[in-house]
GROMACS .gro file of C-alpha atoms in nm:
model
  489
    1UNK     CA    1   8.828  10.113   7.520
    2UNK     CA    2   9.093   9.840   7.532
    3UNK     CA    3   9.430   9.947   7.392
    4UNK     CA    4   9.295  10.297   7.328
    5UNK     CA    5   9.633  10.444   7.411
    6UNK     CA    6   9.919  10.233   7.292
    7UNK     CA    7  10.217  10.237   7.526
    8UNK     CA    8  10.476  10.211   7.250
    9UNK     CA    9  10.310  10.442   7.001
   10UNK     CA   10  10.216  10.725   7.234
   11UNK     CA   11  10.521  10.722   7.455
   12UNK     CA   12  10.789  10.622   7.208
   13UNK     CA   13  11.018  10.547   7.501
   14UNK     CA   14  11.042  10.327   7.806
   15UNK     CA   15  10.940  10.435   8.153
   16UNK     CA   16  11.214  10.654   8.298
   17UNK     CA   17  11.050  10.882   8.554
   18UNK     CA   18  10.816  10.759   8.826
   19UNK     CA   19  10.622  10.983   9.061
   20UNK     CA   20  10.435  10.874   9.374
   21UNK     CA   21  10.174  11.104   9.527
   22UNK     CA   22  10.176  11.034   9.900
   23UNK     CA   23  10.478  10.984  10.127
   24UNK     CA   24  10.308  10.763  10.384
   25UNK     CA   25  10.332  10.404  10.505
   26UNK     CA   26  10.274  10.267  10.154
   27UNK     CA   27  10.429  10.525   9.925
   28UNK     CA   28  10.759  10.564  10.110
   29UNK     CA   29  10.858  10.196  10.145
   30UNK     CA   30  10.720  10.096   9.802
   31UNK     CA   31  10.912  10.365   9.618
   32UNK     CA   32  11.228  10.292   9.819
   33UNK     CA   33  11.221   9.930   9.702
   34UNK     CA   34  11.148  10.026   9.340
   35UNK     CA   35  11.437  10.274   9.347
   36UNK     CA   36  11.667  10.011   9.499
   37UNK     CA   37  11.572   9.738   9.251
   38UNK     CA   38  11.553   9.970   8.949
   39UNK     CA   39  11.857  10.200   8.960
   40UNK     CA   40  11.784  10.300   8.599
   41UNK     CA   41  11.460  10.473   8.707
   42UNK     CA   42  11.419  10.815   8.865
   43UNK     CA   43  11.172  10.791   9.152
   44UNK     CA   44  11.015  11.103   9.305
   45UNK     CA   45  10.789  11.085   9.610
   46UNK     CA   46  10.576  11.396   9.654
   47UNK     CA   47  10.347  11.513   9.933
   48UNK     CA   48  10.169  11.834  10.030
   49UNK     CA   49  10.306  11.807  10.385
   50UNK     CA   50  10.630  12.003  10.413
   51UNK     CA   51  10.697  11.852  10.756
   52UNK     CA   52  10.667  11.496  10.625
   53UNK     CA   53  10.897  11.559  10.328
   54UNK     CA   54  11.146  11.729  10.559
   55UNK     CA   55  11.143  11.417  10.777
   56UNK     CA   56  11.205  11.190  10.477
   57UNK     CA   57  11.501  11.411  10.385
   58UNK     CA   58  11.648  11.397  10.735
   59UNK     CA   59  12.025  11.358  10.707
   60UNK     CA   60  12.002  11.078  10.961
   61UNK     CA   61  11.811  10.811  10.769
   62UNK     CA   62  11.736  10.637  11.100
   63UNK     CA   63  11.505  10.927  11.189
   64UNK     CA   64  11.274  10.913  10.888
   65UNK     CA   65  10.900  10.936  10.975
   66UNK     CA   66  10.826  10.564  10.935
   67UNK     CA   67  10.990  10.288  11.131
   68UNK     CA   68  11.009   9.971  10.926
   69UNK     CA   69  11.292   9.714  10.953
   70UNK     CA   70  11.527   9.755  10.658
   71UNK     CA   71  11.374  10.081  10.531
   72UNK     CA   72  11.639  10.322  10.658
   73UNK     CA   73  11.909  10.110  10.492
   74UNK     CA   74  11.736  10.145  10.153
   75UNK     CA   75  11.695  10.518  10.205
   76UNK     CA   76  12.068  10.553  10.273
   77UNK     CA   77  12.150  10.365   9.951
   78UNK     CA   78  11.908  10.540   9.716
   79UNK     CA   79  11.813  10.885   9.845
   80UNK     CA   80  11.977  11.160   9.645
   81UNK     CA   81  12.075  10.916   9.369
   82UNK     CA   82  11.754  10.795   9.208
   83UNK     CA   83  11.511  10.842   9.500
   84UNK     CA   84  11.391  11.190   9.592
   85UNK     CA   85  11.132  11.339   9.829
   86UNK     CA   86  10.977  11.671   9.736
   87UNK     CA   87  10.687  11.914   9.779
   88UNK     CA   88  10.719  12.029   9.417
   89UNK     CA   89  10.405  11.853   9.299
   90UNK     CA   90  10.362  12.031   8.968
   91UNK     CA   91  10.719  11.970   8.850
   92UNK     CA   92  10.733  11.598   8.924
   93UNK     CA   93  10.387  11.520   8.788
   94UNK     CA   94  10.481  11.698   8.465
   95UNK     CA   95  10.802  11.494   8.432
   96UNK     CA   96  10.651  11.157   8.517
   97UNK     CA   97  10.585  10.875   8.273
   98UNK     CA   98  10.404  10.679   8.544
   99UNK     CA   99  10.229  10.816   8.854
  100UNK     CA  100  10.131  10.613   9.160
  101UNK     CA  101   9.846  10.742   9.376
  102UNK     CA  102   9.927  10.638   9.732
  103UNK     CA  103   9.726  10.873   9.950
  104UNK     CA  104   9.517  10.820  10.260
  105UNK     CA  105   9.160  10.691  10.214
  106UNK     CA  106   9.004  10.716  10.562
  107UNK     CA  107   8.651  10.608  10.646
  108UNK     CA  108   8.400  10.892  10.602
  109UNK     CA  109   8.288  11.051  10.928
  110UNK     CA  110   7.983  11.229  10.789
  111UNK     CA  111   7.755  11.236  10.488
  112UNK     CA  112   7.648  10.945  10.269
  113UNK     CA  113   7.810  10.622  10.385
  114UNK     CA  114   7.948  10.778  10.705
  115UNK     CA  115   8.122  10.520  10.923
  116UNK     CA  116   8.159  10.270  10.637
  117UNK     CA  117   8.243  10.422  10.297
  118UNK     CA  118   8.592  10.549  10.213
  119UNK     CA  119   8.653  10.921  10.188
  120UNK     CA  120   8.809  10.962   9.844
  121UNK     CA  121   8.880  11.337   9.864
  122UNK     CA  122   9.258  11.288   9.850
  123UNK     CA  123   9.228  11.045   9.558
  124UNK     CA  124   9.012  11.294   9.369
  125UNK     CA  125   9.249  11.577   9.453
  126UNK     CA  126   9.543  11.371   9.322
  127UNK     CA  127   9.358  11.292   9.000
  128UNK     CA  128   9.286  11.660   8.943
  129UNK     CA  129   9.650  11.750   9.004
  130UNK     CA  130   9.754  11.488   8.749
  131UNK     CA  131   9.496  11.614   8.500
  132UNK     CA  132   9.625  11.968   8.537
  133UNK     CA  133  10.000  11.910   8.522
  134UNK     CA  134  10.072  11.583   8.335
  135UNK     CA  135  10.243  11.595   7.997
  136UNK     CA  136  10.180  11.358   7.707
  137UNK     CA  137  10.082  10.998   7.778
  138UNK     CA  138  10.085  10.908   8.148
  139UNK     CA  139  10.009  10.580   8.320
  140UNK     CA  140   9.822  10.640   8.645
  141UNK     CA  141   9.844  10.360   8.903
  142UNK     CA  142   9.606  10.316   9.198
  143UNK     CA  143   9.823  10.207   9.489
  144UNK     CA  144   9.601  10.310   9.778
  145UNK     CA  145   9.347  10.062   9.907
  146UNK     CA  146   9.032  10.171   9.725
  147UNK     CA  147   8.671  10.056   9.692
  148UNK     CA  148   8.555   9.893   9.371
  149UNK     CA  149   8.487  10.136   9.086
  150UNK     CA  150   8.728  10.404   9.216
  151UNK     CA  151   8.925  10.371   8.892
  152UNK     CA  152   8.610  10.484   8.717
  153UNK     CA  153   8.616  10.805   8.921
  154UNK     CA  154   8.981  10.867   8.837
  155UNK     CA  155   8.923  10.795   8.467
  156UNK     CA  156   8.626  11.033   8.458
  157UNK     CA  157   8.833  11.314   8.603
  158UNK     CA  158   9.123  11.249   8.367
  159UNK     CA  159   8.898  11.214   8.061
  160UNK     CA  160   8.724  11.542   8.147
  161UNK     CA  161   9.064  11.704   8.176
  162UNK     CA  162   9.130  11.642   7.808
  163UNK     CA  163   8.838  11.872   7.734
  164UNK     CA  164   8.902  12.125   8.012
  165UNK     CA  165   9.267  12.160   7.918
  166UNK     CA  166   9.232  12.097   7.545
  167UNK     CA  167   9.391  12.432   7.470
  168UNK     CA  168   9.700  12.329   7.663
  169UNK     CA  169   9.978  12.239   7.425
  170UNK     CA  170  10.091  11.960   7.658
  171UNK     CA  171   9.744  11.817   7.727
  172UNK     CA  172   9.784  11.461   7.856
  173UNK     CA  173   9.639  11.124   7.770
  174UNK     CA  174   9.598  10.867   8.042
  175UNK     CA  175   9.568  10.498   8.119
  176UNK     CA  176   9.454  10.390   8.467
  177UNK     CA  177   9.576  10.072   8.640
  178UNK     CA  178   9.502   9.913   8.975
  179UNK     CA  179   9.809   9.779   9.158
  180UNK     CA  180   9.705   9.729   9.523
  181UNK     CA  181   9.964   9.679   9.795
  182UNK     CA  182   9.965   9.364  10.008
  183UNK     CA  183  10.207   9.481  10.275
  184UNK     CA  184  10.218   9.373  10.634
  185UNK     CA  185  10.365   9.648  10.847
  186UNK     CA  186  10.669   9.529  11.034
  187UNK     CA  187  10.770   9.311  10.739
  188UNK     CA  188  10.686   9.555  10.457
  189UNK     CA  189  11.032   9.565  10.299
  190UNK     CA  190  11.056   9.187  10.282
  191UNK     CA  191  10.696   9.173  10.153
  192UNK     CA  192  10.792   9.412   9.872
  193UNK     CA  193  11.115   9.235   9.782
  194UNK     CA  194  10.968   8.883   9.811
  195UNK     CA  195  10.595   8.924   9.737
  196UNK     CA  196  10.348   8.636   9.730
  197UNK     CA  197  10.204   8.801   9.422
  198UNK     CA  198  10.186   9.133   9.239
  199UNK     CA  199   9.838   9.217   9.117
  200UNK     CA  200   9.786   9.447   8.819
  201UNK     CA  201   9.440   9.529   8.693
  202UNK     CA  202   9.360   9.733   8.386
  203UNK     CA  203   9.213   9.756   8.039
  204UNK     CA  204   9.516   9.870   7.841
  205UNK     CA  205   9.749   9.575   7.784
  206UNK     CA  206  10.046   9.794   7.692
  207UNK     CA  207  10.023   9.990   8.016
  208UNK     CA  208   9.991   9.668   8.215
  209UNK     CA  209  10.303   9.540   8.042
  210UNK     CA  210  10.490   9.864   8.119
  211UNK     CA  211  10.422   9.823   8.492
  212UNK     CA  212  10.497   9.451   8.476
  213UNK     CA  213  10.840   9.524   8.330
  214UNK     CA  214  10.925   9.735   8.633
  215UNK     CA  215  10.837   9.452   8.872
  216UNK     CA  216  11.017   9.200   8.650
  217UNK     CA  217  11.343   9.354   8.769
  218UNK     CA  218  11.307   9.144   9.084
  219UNK     CA  219  10.972   8.960   9.080
  220UNK     CA  220  10.934   8.635   8.880
  221UNK     CA  221  10.682   8.663   8.597
  222UNK     CA  222  10.467   8.382   8.736
  223UNK     CA  223  10.400   8.591   9.047
  224UNK     CA  224  10.256   8.881   8.849
  225UNK     CA  225   9.879   8.835   8.818
  226UNK     CA  226   9.689   9.034   8.557
  227UNK     CA  227   9.315   9.096   8.590
  228UNK     CA  228   9.054   9.347   8.490
  229UNK     CA  229   9.061   9.660   8.699
  230UNK     CA  230   8.746   9.584   8.902
  231UNK     CA  231   8.870   9.241   9.007
  232UNK     CA  232   9.198   9.394   9.122
  233UNK     CA  233   9.024   9.651   9.341
  234UNK     CA  234   8.788   9.395   9.495
  235UNK     CA  235   9.066   9.140   9.550
  236UNK     CA  236   9.250   9.383   9.778
  237UNK     CA  237   8.943   9.451   9.994
  238UNK     CA  238   8.858   9.083  10.010
  239UNK     CA  239   9.211   8.978  10.102
  240UNK     CA  240   9.216   9.208  10.404
  241UNK     CA  241   8.862   9.110  10.501
  242UNK     CA  242   8.950   8.739  10.501
  243UNK     CA  243   9.259   8.797  10.716
  244UNK     CA  244   9.065   9.011  10.964
  245UNK     CA  245   8.788   8.751  10.973
  246UNK     CA  246   9.038   8.485  11.083
  247UNK     CA  247   9.159   8.710  11.365
  248UNK     CA  248   8.805   8.779  11.486
  249UNK     CA  249   8.724   8.408  11.462
  250UNK     CA  250   9.020   8.292  11.670
  251UNK     CA  251   8.966   8.570  11.927
  252UNK     CA  252   8.604   8.464  11.970
  253UNK     CA  253   8.722   8.109  12.037
  254UNK     CA  254   8.981   8.238  12.287
  255UNK     CA  255   8.697   8.364  12.505
  256UNK     CA  256   8.537   8.020  12.489
  257UNK     CA  257   8.872   7.861  12.583
  258UNK     CA  258   8.895   8.077  12.893
  259UNK     CA  259   8.543   7.976  12.996
  260UNK     CA  260   8.593   7.603  12.941
  261UNK     CA  261   8.952   7.540  13.049
  262UNK     CA  262   9.089   7.491  12.699
  263UNK     CA  263   9.404   7.660  12.568
  264UNK     CA  264   9.373   7.867  12.251
  265UNK     CA  265   9.734   7.789  12.153
  266UNK     CA  266   9.660   7.416  12.153
  267UNK     CA  267   9.335   7.470  11.964
  268UNK     CA  268   9.512   7.690  11.706
  269UNK     CA  269   9.785   7.430  11.656
  270UNK     CA  270   9.528   7.158  11.603
  271UNK     CA  271   9.314   7.340  11.349
  272UNK     CA  272   9.618   7.499  11.181
  273UNK     CA  273   9.754   7.152  11.107
  274UNK     CA  274   9.462   7.102  10.872
  275UNK     CA  275   9.602   7.174  10.525
  276UNK     CA  276   9.266   7.319  10.421
  277UNK     CA  277   9.295   7.586  10.691
  278UNK     CA  278   9.665   7.652  10.751
  279UNK     CA  279   9.832   7.805  11.053
  280UNK     CA  280   9.865   8.171  10.960
  281UNK     CA  281   9.657   8.439  11.135
  282UNK     CA  282   9.545   8.198  11.406
  283UNK     CA  283   9.727   8.372  11.692
  284UNK     CA  284   9.485   8.516  11.944
  285UNK     CA  285   9.554   8.872  12.054
  286UNK     CA  286   9.388   9.199  12.159
  287UNK     CA  287   9.219   9.241  11.821
  288UNK     CA  288   9.322   9.350  11.473
  289UNK     CA  289   9.441   9.701  11.400
  290UNK     CA  290   9.628   9.893  11.132
  291UNK     CA  291   9.511  10.121  10.857
  292UNK     CA  292   9.335   9.868  10.635
  293UNK     CA  293   9.151   9.582  10.805
  294UNK     CA  294   8.864   9.769  10.967
  295UNK     CA  295   8.840  10.024  10.688
  296UNK     CA  296   8.831   9.762  10.413
  297UNK     CA  297   8.570   9.548  10.587
  298UNK     CA  298   8.348   9.851  10.638
  299UNK     CA  299   8.394   9.927  10.269
  300UNK     CA  300   8.267   9.578  10.188
  301UNK     CA  301   7.972   9.637  10.419
  302UNK     CA  302   7.889   9.963  10.243
  303UNK     CA  303   7.926   9.815   9.896
  304UNK     CA  304   7.711   9.516   9.988
  305UNK     CA  305   7.437   9.742  10.122
  306UNK     CA  306   7.466   9.969   9.817
  307UNK     CA  307   7.420   9.676   9.579
  308UNK     CA  308   7.126   9.534   9.776
  309UNK     CA  309   7.303   9.250   9.958
  310UNK     CA  310   7.208   9.304  10.326
  311UNK     CA  311   7.294   8.948  10.432
  312UNK     CA  312   7.647   8.985  10.296
  313UNK     CA  313   7.678   9.324  10.467
  314UNK     CA  314   7.561   9.177  10.798
  315UNK     CA  315   7.815   8.893  10.780
  316UNK     CA  316   8.114   9.122  10.737
  317UNK     CA  317   7.987   9.376  10.987
  318UNK     CA  318   7.994   9.107  11.255
  319UNK     CA  319   8.370   9.066  11.201
  320UNK     CA  320   8.421   9.427  11.309
  321UNK     CA  321   8.174   9.396  11.598
  322UNK     CA  322   8.355   9.090  11.738
  323UNK     CA  323   8.685   9.278  11.721
  324UNK     CA  324   8.547   9.574  11.917
  325UNK     CA  325   8.374   9.342  12.167
  326UNK     CA  326   8.701   9.158  12.228
  327UNK     CA  327   8.885   9.482  12.311
  328UNK     CA  328   8.614   9.585  12.557
  329UNK     CA  329   8.624   9.231  12.701
  330UNK     CA  330   8.994   9.258  12.784
  331UNK     CA  331   8.950   9.592  12.962
  332UNK     CA  332   8.651   9.456  13.155
  333UNK     CA  333   8.844   9.144  13.254
  334UNK     CA  334   9.135   9.355  13.387
  335UNK     CA  335   8.892   9.557  13.597
  336UNK     CA  336   8.731   9.247  13.744
  337UNK     CA  337   9.065   9.086  13.830
  338UNK     CA  338   9.168   9.403  14.018
  339UNK     CA  339   8.877   9.374  14.260
  340UNK     CA  340   8.623   9.545  14.038
  341UNK     CA  341   8.773   9.894  14.049
  342UNK     CA  342   9.068  10.069  13.888
  343UNK     CA  343   9.029  10.397  14.077
  344UNK     CA  344   9.371  10.535  14.178
  345UNK     CA  345   9.544  10.220  14.049
  346UNK     CA  346   9.847  10.236  13.827
  347UNK     CA  347   9.839  10.018  13.517
  348UNK     CA  348  10.156   9.972  13.311
  349UNK     CA  349  10.072   9.953  12.942
  350UNK     CA  350  10.345   9.774  12.748
  351UNK     CA  351  10.304   9.847  12.379
  352UNK     CA  352  10.086  10.098  12.195
  353UNK     CA  353  10.152  10.034  11.823
  354UNK     CA  354   9.905   9.801  11.657
  355UNK     CA  355  10.179   9.541  11.610
  356UNK     CA  356  10.552   9.507  11.668
  357UNK     CA  357  10.821   9.649  11.439
  358UNK     CA  358  10.618   9.954  11.342
  359UNK     CA  359  10.537  10.294  11.492
  360UNK     CA  360  10.191  10.290  11.332
  361UNK     CA  361   9.907  10.321  11.584
  362UNK     CA  362   9.614  10.345  11.345
  363UNK     CA  363   9.322  10.141  11.480
  364UNK     CA  364   9.554   9.989  11.741
  365UNK     CA  365   9.368   9.775  11.996
  366UNK     CA  366   9.567   9.960  12.262
  367UNK     CA  367   9.373  10.280  12.195
  368UNK     CA  368   9.030  10.140  12.287
  369UNK     CA  369   9.162   9.930  12.574
  370UNK     CA  370   9.345  10.229  12.725
  371UNK     CA  371   9.037  10.449  12.692
  372UNK     CA  372   8.825  10.185  12.864
  373UNK     CA  373   9.075  10.154  13.148
  374UNK     CA  374   9.091  10.531  13.196
  375UNK     CA  375   8.712  10.544  13.199
  376UNK     CA  376   8.733  10.308  13.500
  377UNK     CA  377   8.960  10.560  13.675
  378UNK     CA  378   9.295  10.393  13.604
  379UNK     CA  379   9.621  10.585  13.595
  380UNK     CA  380   9.811  10.456  13.292
  381UNK     CA  381  10.186  10.454  13.246
  382UNK     CA  382  10.246  10.376  12.878
  383UNK     CA  383  10.566  10.242  12.724
  384UNK     CA  384  10.635  10.172  12.356
  385UNK     CA  385  10.985  10.161  12.201
  386UNK     CA  386  10.882  10.340  11.880
  387UNK     CA  387  10.558  10.535  11.938
  388UNK     CA  388  10.604  10.898  12.044
  389UNK     CA  389  10.432  11.065  12.338
  390UNK     CA  390  10.270  11.307  12.096
  391UNK     CA  391  10.116  11.025  11.892
  392UNK     CA  392   9.976  10.859  12.205
  393UNK     CA  393   9.824  11.190  12.315
  394UNK     CA  394   9.663  11.233  11.974
  395UNK     CA  395   9.517  10.881  11.978
  396UNK     CA  396   9.385  10.908  12.335
  397UNK     CA  397   9.265  11.263  12.272
  398UNK     CA  398   9.420  11.390  12.596
  399UNK     CA  399   9.759  11.520  12.705
  400UNK     CA  400   9.979  11.329  12.951
  401UNK     CA  401  10.059  11.439  13.304
  402UNK     CA  402  10.402  11.594  13.280
  403UNK     CA  403  10.489  11.608  13.650
  404UNK     CA  404  10.690  11.341  13.828
  405UNK     CA  405  10.511  11.009  13.859
  406UNK     CA  406  10.559  10.995  14.234
  407UNK     CA  407  10.415  11.343  14.284
  408UNK     CA  408  10.082  11.266  14.116
  409UNK     CA  409   9.816  11.266  14.386
  410UNK     CA  410   9.557  10.996  14.446
  411UNK     CA  411   9.291  11.242  14.333
  412UNK     CA  412   9.475  11.301  14.005
  413UNK     CA  413   9.525  10.929  13.952
  414UNK     CA  414   9.158  10.868  14.007
  415UNK     CA  415   9.061  11.127  13.748
  416UNK     CA  416   8.947  10.964  13.425
  417UNK     CA  417   9.195  11.032  13.147
  418UNK     CA  418   9.521  11.049  13.341
  419UNK     CA  419   9.821  10.888  13.177
  420UNK     CA  420  10.192  10.934  13.139
  421UNK     CA  421  10.456  10.788  12.912
  422UNK     CA  422  10.745  10.585  13.053
  423UNK     CA  423  11.100  10.608  12.929
  424UNK     CA  424  11.163  10.240  13.002
  425UNK     CA  425  10.993   9.922  13.122
  426UNK     CA  426  11.128   9.952  13.477
  427UNK     CA  427  10.972  10.297  13.518
  428UNK     CA  428  10.640  10.175  13.380
  429UNK     CA  429  10.624   9.883  13.626
  430UNK     CA  430  10.731  10.070  13.940
  431UNK     CA  431  10.443  10.067  14.194
  432UNK     CA  432  10.207   9.934  13.925
  433UNK     CA  433   9.909   9.721  14.021
  434UNK     CA  434   9.920   9.548  13.684
  435UNK     CA  435  10.115   9.521  13.361
  436UNK     CA  436   9.920   9.482  13.037
  437UNK     CA  437  10.109   9.362  12.730
  438UNK     CA  438   9.931   9.493  12.420
  439UNK     CA  439  10.206   9.477  12.154
  440UNK     CA  440  10.434   9.180  12.089
  441UNK     CA  441  10.764   9.371  12.104
  442UNK     CA  442  11.048   9.126  12.163
  443UNK     CA  443  11.180   9.316  12.465
  444UNK     CA  444  10.856   9.246  12.652
  445UNK     CA  445  10.904   8.873  12.611
  446UNK     CA  446  11.245   8.906  12.777
  447UNK     CA  447  11.137   9.092  13.092
  448UNK     CA  448  11.299   8.953  13.407
  449UNK     CA  449  10.993   8.926  13.630
  450UNK     CA  450  11.200   8.798  13.924
  451UNK     CA  451  11.382   9.133  13.936
  452UNK     CA  452  11.083   9.360  13.877
  453UNK     CA  453  10.804   9.185  14.070
  454UNK     CA  454  10.908   9.347  14.399
  455UNK     CA  455  10.882   9.694  14.245
  456UNK     CA  456  10.510   9.641  14.173
  457UNK     CA  457  10.230   9.687  14.428
  458UNK     CA  458  10.113   9.351  14.562
  459UNK     CA  459   9.896   9.166  14.475
  460UNK     CA  460  10.003   9.258  14.123
  461UNK     CA  461   9.889   9.112  13.792
  462UNK     CA  462  10.043   9.053  13.450
  463UNK     CA  463   9.795   9.047  13.163
  464UNK     CA  464   9.943   8.900  12.846
  465UNK     CA  465   9.719   8.968  12.547
  466UNK     CA  466   9.987   8.855  12.300
  467UNK     CA  467  10.091   8.516  12.444
  468UNK     CA  468  10.458   8.610  12.456
  469UNK     CA  469  10.521   8.557  12.829
  470UNK     CA  470  10.617   8.232  13.002
  471UNK     CA  471  10.351   8.165  13.266
  472UNK     CA  472  10.591   7.986  13.501
  473UNK     CA  473  10.835   8.280  13.512
  474UNK     CA  474  10.560   8.520  13.614
  475UNK     CA  475  10.392   8.294  13.870
  476UNK     CA  476  10.724   8.191  14.026
  477UNK     CA  477  10.801   8.561  14.073
  478UNK     CA  478  10.491   8.588  14.293
  479UNK     CA  479  10.267   8.762  14.040
  480UNK     CA  480   9.918   8.676  13.924
  481UNK     CA  481   9.894   8.593  13.556
  482UNK     CA  482   9.631   8.600  13.283
  483UNK     CA  483   9.690   8.510  12.920
  484UNK     CA  484   9.442   8.547  12.637
  485UNK     CA  485   9.266   8.222  12.554
  486UNK     CA  486   9.415   8.038  12.851
  487UNK     CA  487   9.160   7.843  13.053
  488UNK     CA  488   9.407   7.780  13.338
  489UNK     CA  489   9.299   7.969  13.650
   0.00000   0.00000   0.00000
């Protein structure tokens, strides 16, 4: 089917109008950068959520729904000029020359492949919307992280549309491309402006070239890799799986370091100096999180099982199992250090997002660790500079105690599931039996332990799962200290 629809012949014009279905963590930042780098293009981001679109259109660009360094500045420069956010799905699909599908693809919770396969209901819904409303020749671009052969699903829906809507005078013709994102939240804008590579997979060379020309406005041609569509889809899953595997590997070694007296930072530096290995993703922490790593690995597991490769499936499944084990291990270690019980003890949780410089909590290690601590009877006081109280409540599946911290009784503190948010670090640490650093926010690395140690309940502990605290500063302040992968007792 190669070159079935010729870009030049069918369109007769260059790409002018771009539409992105999905105003989330990928769609919003990606379209903001395209609008900024391509002022000659009209970029419309559409979503079914009126609340989300309203947030993107907030007059104060610093209060948009996604926190990402540099994003609000781009919104200020482009919104209302060539970047627009709208709920008018029909209108903007009809006007678009190129449509990006950037919707959520969560792991299925029931049915075939439950717990491993991706739920593609929003992708299918987007394809059907495109089939119904698109005019003329339209290039459809997969931007969401999708399992291999998803493009086939999209193409089937779009091809069928040509028959279902053949009586429509504006019946569309379509070309499907895969253009996966390789963003790291917290540095997404820089990743988009200075990418390691841009991957475009497809069968229609003219459509591939049309998308390449957009990226050529700021990305060197040698960084644009062109593949077939299946290789593009699999490359995205594999990239995330390899990164997650490195995190699980180094975290497993951190446990061995603690048992043997070694220091994971020294081990990481030594192996990272090997040019064959490299130093990236060798920092031990509380475990990987975010929207993609776990989901993409489980997708690989499902695909491997589906294609009769149980050994491959088992290998990748262990990466996820080690990650979960490591989170449980940290919660268990905290309990043991605090005399084997957390009942009626206050634990200050510093950081709830899955990493710094983002308000994204999806699959954050903090969620499982906090649940484990509450199951032990702990009273948690949670602080995060960007994550809202409502989001924490949603992730923990329980509402916070709204009364004054000091008025909460011992019985309430001992009840499993009690937590409260703290407006600042000082409030979180007051009368706390321990502080647990779960996100590497810079402000946590600058805490003055000499000033705050006396406000905690002795003998108090500091648990540093991110290796951002100076041991000497904590110990000299009279506090006990544990750091992930540190064999020093």
